[in-house]
PDB file of C-alpha atoms in Angstrom:
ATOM      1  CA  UNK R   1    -110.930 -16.471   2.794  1.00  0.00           C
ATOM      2  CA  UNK R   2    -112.994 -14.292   0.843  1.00  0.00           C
ATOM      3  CA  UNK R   3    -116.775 -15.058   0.340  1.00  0.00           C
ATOM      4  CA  UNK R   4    -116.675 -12.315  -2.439  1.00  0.00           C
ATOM      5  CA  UNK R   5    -114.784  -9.234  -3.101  1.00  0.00           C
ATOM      6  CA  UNK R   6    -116.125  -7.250   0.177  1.00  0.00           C
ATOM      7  CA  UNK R   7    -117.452 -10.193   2.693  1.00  0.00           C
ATOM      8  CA  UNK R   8    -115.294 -12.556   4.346  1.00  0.00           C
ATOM      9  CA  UNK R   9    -115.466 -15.761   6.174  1.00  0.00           C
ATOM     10  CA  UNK R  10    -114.243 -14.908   9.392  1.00  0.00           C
ATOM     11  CA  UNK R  11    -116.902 -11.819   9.594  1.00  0.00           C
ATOM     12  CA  UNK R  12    -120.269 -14.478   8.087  1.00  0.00           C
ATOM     13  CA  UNK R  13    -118.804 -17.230  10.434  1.00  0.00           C
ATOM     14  CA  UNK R  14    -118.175 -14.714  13.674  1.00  0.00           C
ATOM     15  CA  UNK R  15    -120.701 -15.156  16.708  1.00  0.00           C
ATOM     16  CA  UNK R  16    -119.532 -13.974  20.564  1.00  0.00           C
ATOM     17  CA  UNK R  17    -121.871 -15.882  21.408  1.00  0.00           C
ATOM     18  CA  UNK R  18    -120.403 -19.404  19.599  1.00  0.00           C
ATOM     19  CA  UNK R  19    -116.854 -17.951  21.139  1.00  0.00           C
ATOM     20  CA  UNK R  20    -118.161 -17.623  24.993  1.00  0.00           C
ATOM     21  CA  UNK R  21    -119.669 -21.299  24.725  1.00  0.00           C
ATOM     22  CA  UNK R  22    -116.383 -23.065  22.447  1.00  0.00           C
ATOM     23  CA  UNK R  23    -118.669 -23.952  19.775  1.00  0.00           C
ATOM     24  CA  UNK R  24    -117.240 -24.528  16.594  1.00  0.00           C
ATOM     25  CA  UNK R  25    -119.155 -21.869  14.043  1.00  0.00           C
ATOM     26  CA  UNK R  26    -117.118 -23.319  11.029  1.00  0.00           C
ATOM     27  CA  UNK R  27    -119.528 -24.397   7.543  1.00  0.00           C
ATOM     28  CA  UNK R  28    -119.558 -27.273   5.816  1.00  0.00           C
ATOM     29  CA  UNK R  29    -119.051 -27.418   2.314  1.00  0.00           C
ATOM     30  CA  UNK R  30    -122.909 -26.908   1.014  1.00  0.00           C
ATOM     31  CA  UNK R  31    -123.278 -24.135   4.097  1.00  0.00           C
ATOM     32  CA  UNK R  32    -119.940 -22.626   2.109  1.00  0.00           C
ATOM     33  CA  UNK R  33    -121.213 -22.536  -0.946  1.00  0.00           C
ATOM     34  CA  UNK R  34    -124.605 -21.140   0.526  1.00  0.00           C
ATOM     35  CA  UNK R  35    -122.815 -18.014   1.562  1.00  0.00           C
ATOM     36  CA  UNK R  36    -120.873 -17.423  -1.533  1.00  0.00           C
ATOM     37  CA  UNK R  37    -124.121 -17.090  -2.829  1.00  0.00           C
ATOM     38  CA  UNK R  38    -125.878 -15.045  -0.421  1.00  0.00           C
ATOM     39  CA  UNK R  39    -122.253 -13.272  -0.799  1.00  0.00           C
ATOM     40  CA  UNK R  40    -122.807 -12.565  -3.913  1.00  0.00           C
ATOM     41  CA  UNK R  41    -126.420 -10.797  -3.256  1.00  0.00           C
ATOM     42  CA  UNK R  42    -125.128  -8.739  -0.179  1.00  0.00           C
ATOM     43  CA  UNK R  43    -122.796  -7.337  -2.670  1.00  0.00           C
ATOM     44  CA  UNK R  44    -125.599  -6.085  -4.582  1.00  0.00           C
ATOM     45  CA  UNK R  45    -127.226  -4.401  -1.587  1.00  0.00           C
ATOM     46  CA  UNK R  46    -123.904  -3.005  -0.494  1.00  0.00           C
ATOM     47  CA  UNK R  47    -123.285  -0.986  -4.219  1.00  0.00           C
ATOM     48  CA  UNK R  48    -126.536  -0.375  -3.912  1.00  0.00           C
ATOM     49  CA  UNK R  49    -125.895   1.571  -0.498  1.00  0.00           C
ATOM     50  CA  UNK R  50    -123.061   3.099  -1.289  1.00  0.00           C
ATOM     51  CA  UNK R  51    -121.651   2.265   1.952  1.00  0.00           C
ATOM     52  CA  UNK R  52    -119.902  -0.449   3.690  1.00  0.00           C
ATOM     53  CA  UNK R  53    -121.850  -3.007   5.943  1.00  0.00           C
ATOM     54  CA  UNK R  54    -121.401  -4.415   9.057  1.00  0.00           C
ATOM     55  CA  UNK R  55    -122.216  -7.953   9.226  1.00  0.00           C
ATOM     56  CA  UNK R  56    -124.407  -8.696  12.765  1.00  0.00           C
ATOM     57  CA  UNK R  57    -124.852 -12.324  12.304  1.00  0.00           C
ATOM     58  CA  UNK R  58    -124.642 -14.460   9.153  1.00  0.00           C
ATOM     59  CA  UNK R  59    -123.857 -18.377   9.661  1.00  0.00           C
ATOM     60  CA  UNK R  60    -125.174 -19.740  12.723  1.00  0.00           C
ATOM     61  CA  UNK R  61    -124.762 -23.471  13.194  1.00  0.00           C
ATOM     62  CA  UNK R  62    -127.688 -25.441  15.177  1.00  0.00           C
ATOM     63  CA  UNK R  63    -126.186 -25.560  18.271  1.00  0.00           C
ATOM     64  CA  UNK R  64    -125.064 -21.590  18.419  1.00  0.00           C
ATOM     65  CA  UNK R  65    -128.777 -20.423  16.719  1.00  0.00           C
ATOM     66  CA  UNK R  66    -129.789 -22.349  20.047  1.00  0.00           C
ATOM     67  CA  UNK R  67    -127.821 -20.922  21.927  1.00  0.00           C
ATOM     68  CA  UNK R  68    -129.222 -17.244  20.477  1.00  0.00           C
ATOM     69  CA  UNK R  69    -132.808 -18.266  20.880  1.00  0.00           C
ATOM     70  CA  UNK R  70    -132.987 -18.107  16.585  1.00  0.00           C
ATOM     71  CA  UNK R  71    -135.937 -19.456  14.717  1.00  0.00           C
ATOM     72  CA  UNK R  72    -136.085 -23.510  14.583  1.00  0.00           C
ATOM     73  CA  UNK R  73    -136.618 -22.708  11.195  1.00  0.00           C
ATOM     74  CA  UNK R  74    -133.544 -19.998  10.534  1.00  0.00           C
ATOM     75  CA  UNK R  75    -132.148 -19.811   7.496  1.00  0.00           C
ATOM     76  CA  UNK R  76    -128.731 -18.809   9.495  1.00  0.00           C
ATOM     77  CA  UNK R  77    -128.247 -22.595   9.814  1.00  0.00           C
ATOM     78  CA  UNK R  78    -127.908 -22.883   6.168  1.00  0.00           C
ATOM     79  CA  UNK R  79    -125.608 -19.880   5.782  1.00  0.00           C
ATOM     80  CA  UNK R  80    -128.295 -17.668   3.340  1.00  0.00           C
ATOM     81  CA  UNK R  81    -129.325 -15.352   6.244  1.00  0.00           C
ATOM     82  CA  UNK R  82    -127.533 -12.163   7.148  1.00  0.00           C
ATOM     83  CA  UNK R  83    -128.613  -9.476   9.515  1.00  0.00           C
ATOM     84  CA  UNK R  84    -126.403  -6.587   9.324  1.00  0.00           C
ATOM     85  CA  UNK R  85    -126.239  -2.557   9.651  1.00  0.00           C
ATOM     86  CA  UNK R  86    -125.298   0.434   7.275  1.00  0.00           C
ATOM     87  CA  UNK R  87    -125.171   2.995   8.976  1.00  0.00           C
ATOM     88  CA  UNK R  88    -123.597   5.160   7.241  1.00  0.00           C
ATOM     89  CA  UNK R  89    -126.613   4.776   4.657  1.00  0.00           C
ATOM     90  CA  UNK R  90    -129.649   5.328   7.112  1.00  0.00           C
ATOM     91  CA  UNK R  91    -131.502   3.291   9.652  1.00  0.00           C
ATOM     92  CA  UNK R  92    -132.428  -0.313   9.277  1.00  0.00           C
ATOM     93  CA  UNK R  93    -135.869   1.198   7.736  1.00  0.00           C
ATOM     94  CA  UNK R  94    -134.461   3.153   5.143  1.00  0.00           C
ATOM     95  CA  UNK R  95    -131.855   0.344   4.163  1.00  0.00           C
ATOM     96  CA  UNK R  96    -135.213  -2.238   4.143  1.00  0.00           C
ATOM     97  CA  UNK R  97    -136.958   0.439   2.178  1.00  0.00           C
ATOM     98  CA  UNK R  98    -133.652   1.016  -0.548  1.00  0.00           C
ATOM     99  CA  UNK R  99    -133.647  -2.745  -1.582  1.00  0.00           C
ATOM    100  CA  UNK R 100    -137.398  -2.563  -1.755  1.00  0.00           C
ATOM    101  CA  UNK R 101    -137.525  -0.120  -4.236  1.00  0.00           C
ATOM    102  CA  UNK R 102    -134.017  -1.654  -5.963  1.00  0.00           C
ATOM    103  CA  UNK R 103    -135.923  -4.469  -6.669  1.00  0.00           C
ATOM    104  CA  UNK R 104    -133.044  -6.936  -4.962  1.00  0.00           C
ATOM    105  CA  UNK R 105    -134.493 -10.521  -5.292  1.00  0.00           C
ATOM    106  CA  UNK R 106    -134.853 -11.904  -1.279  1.00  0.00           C
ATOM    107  CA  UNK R 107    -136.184 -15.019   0.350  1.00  0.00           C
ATOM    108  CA  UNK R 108    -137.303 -12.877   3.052  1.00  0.00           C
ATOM    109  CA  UNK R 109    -136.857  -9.614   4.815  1.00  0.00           C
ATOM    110  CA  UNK R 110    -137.292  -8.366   8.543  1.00  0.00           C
ATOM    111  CA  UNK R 111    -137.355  -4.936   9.929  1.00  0.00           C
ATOM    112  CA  UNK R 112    -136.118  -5.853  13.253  1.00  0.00           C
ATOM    113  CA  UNK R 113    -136.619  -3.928  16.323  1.00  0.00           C
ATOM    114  CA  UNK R 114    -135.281  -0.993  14.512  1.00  0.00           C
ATOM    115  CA  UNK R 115    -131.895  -2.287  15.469  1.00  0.00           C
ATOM    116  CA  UNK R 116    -131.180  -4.133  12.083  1.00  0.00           C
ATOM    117  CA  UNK R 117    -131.954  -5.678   8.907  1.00  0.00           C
ATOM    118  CA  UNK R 118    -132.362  -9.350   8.215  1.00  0.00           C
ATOM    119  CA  UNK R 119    -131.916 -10.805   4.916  1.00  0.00           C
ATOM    120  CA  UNK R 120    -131.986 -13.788   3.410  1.00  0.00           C
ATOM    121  CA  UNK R 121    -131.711 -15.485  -0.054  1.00  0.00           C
ATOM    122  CA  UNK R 122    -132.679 -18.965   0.830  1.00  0.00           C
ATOM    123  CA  UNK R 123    -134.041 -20.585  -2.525  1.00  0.00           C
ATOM    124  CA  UNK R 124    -137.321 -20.029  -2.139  1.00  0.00           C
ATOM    125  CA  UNK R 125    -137.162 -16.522  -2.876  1.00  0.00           C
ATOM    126  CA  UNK R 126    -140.648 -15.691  -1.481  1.00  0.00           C
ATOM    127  CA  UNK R 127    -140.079 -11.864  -1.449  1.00  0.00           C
ATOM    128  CA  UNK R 128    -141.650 -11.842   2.306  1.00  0.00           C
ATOM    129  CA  UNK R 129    -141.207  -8.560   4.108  1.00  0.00           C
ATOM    130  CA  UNK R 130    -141.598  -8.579   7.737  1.00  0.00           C
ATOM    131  CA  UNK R 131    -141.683  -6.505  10.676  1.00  0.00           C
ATOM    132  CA  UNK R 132    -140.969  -6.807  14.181  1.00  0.00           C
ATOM    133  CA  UNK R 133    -140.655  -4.883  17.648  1.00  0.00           C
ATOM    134  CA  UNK R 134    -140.322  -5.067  21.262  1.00  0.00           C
ATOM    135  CA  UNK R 135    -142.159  -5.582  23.504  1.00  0.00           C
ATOM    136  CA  UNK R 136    -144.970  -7.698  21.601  1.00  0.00           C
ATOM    137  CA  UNK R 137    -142.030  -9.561  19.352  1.00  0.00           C
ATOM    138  CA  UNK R 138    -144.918 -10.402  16.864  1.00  0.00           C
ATOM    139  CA  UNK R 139    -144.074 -10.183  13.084  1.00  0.00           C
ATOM    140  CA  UNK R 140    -146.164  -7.938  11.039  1.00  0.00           C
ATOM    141  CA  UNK R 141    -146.539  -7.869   7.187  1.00  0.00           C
ATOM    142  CA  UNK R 142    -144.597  -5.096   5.038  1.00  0.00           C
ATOM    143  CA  UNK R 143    -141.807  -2.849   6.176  1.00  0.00           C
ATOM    144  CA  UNK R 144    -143.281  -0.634   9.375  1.00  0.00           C
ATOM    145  CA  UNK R 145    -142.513   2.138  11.682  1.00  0.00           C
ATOM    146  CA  UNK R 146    -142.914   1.147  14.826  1.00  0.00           C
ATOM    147  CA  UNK R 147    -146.690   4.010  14.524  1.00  0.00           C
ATOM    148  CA  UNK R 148    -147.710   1.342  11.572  1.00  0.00           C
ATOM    149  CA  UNK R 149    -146.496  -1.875  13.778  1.00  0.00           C
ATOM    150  CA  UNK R 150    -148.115  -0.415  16.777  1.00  0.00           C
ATOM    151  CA  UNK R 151    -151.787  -0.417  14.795  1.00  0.00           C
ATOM    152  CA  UNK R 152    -150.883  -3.654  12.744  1.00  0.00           C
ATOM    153  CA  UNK R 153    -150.294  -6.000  15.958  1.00  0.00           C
TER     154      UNK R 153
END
């Protein structure tokens, strides 16, 4: 099943971890319809790259966003968080800095460890931009190298 035209089910619902541990990773109907939505927004991002993206970690039930050590809080649970790569585009940095300067409407994203990019379109839309590194795994404000980070935390 297709979420939209380039993001599909199986890839927003796949988690090794979930697999390893036999936990069922499967949405219900409101965490489906979450995702078409957020769908819907990561296809913005991805004509706005240019270039296809591969999808990290989207839907993460409870028990599995446990089972990562996710946020209490994550908006993976609901199905609007995705944390993906494109890099075929540029580093996580230059993709957070693209859909800055697009003007893509987020709930929130996160410059993480320089590995990827977390997004999410949970209702709120609070337009928070976050950074955060190893080893102090503290979030800063705005979208940082890890010279800015290092003086913000």
């Amino acid at each position: 099943m297709q979420l939209s035209e380039h993001f599909s089910l199986e890839e927003a619902t796949h988690s090794d971890t979930a697999t390893r541990l036999g936990i069922n990773n499967q949405p219900s109907p409101q965490q489906l319809e979450n995702m078409k939505v957020a769908a819907a927004s990561m296809e913005k991002i991805r004509a706005l790259l240019g270039k296809s993206i591969h999808v990290n970690s989207w839907l993460r039930l409870p028990e599995v966003n446990v089972a990562v050590g996710g946020s209490k809080i994550s908006s993976h649970m609901d199905g609007w968080a995705i944390d993906f790569t494109c890099k075929d585009f540029g580093n996580p940095l230059a993709v957070c800095k693209a859909i800055e300067a697009a003007g893509i409407k987020f709930d929130q994203m996160i410059h993480e460890y320089s590995s990827w990019t977390h997004i999410s379109f949970a209702p709120e839309m609070r337009g928070q931009k976050l950074t955060i590194f190893r080893p102090q795994n503290k979030y800063a404000v705005g979208l940082l190298t890890q010279e800015e980070y290092n003086k913000a935390v």
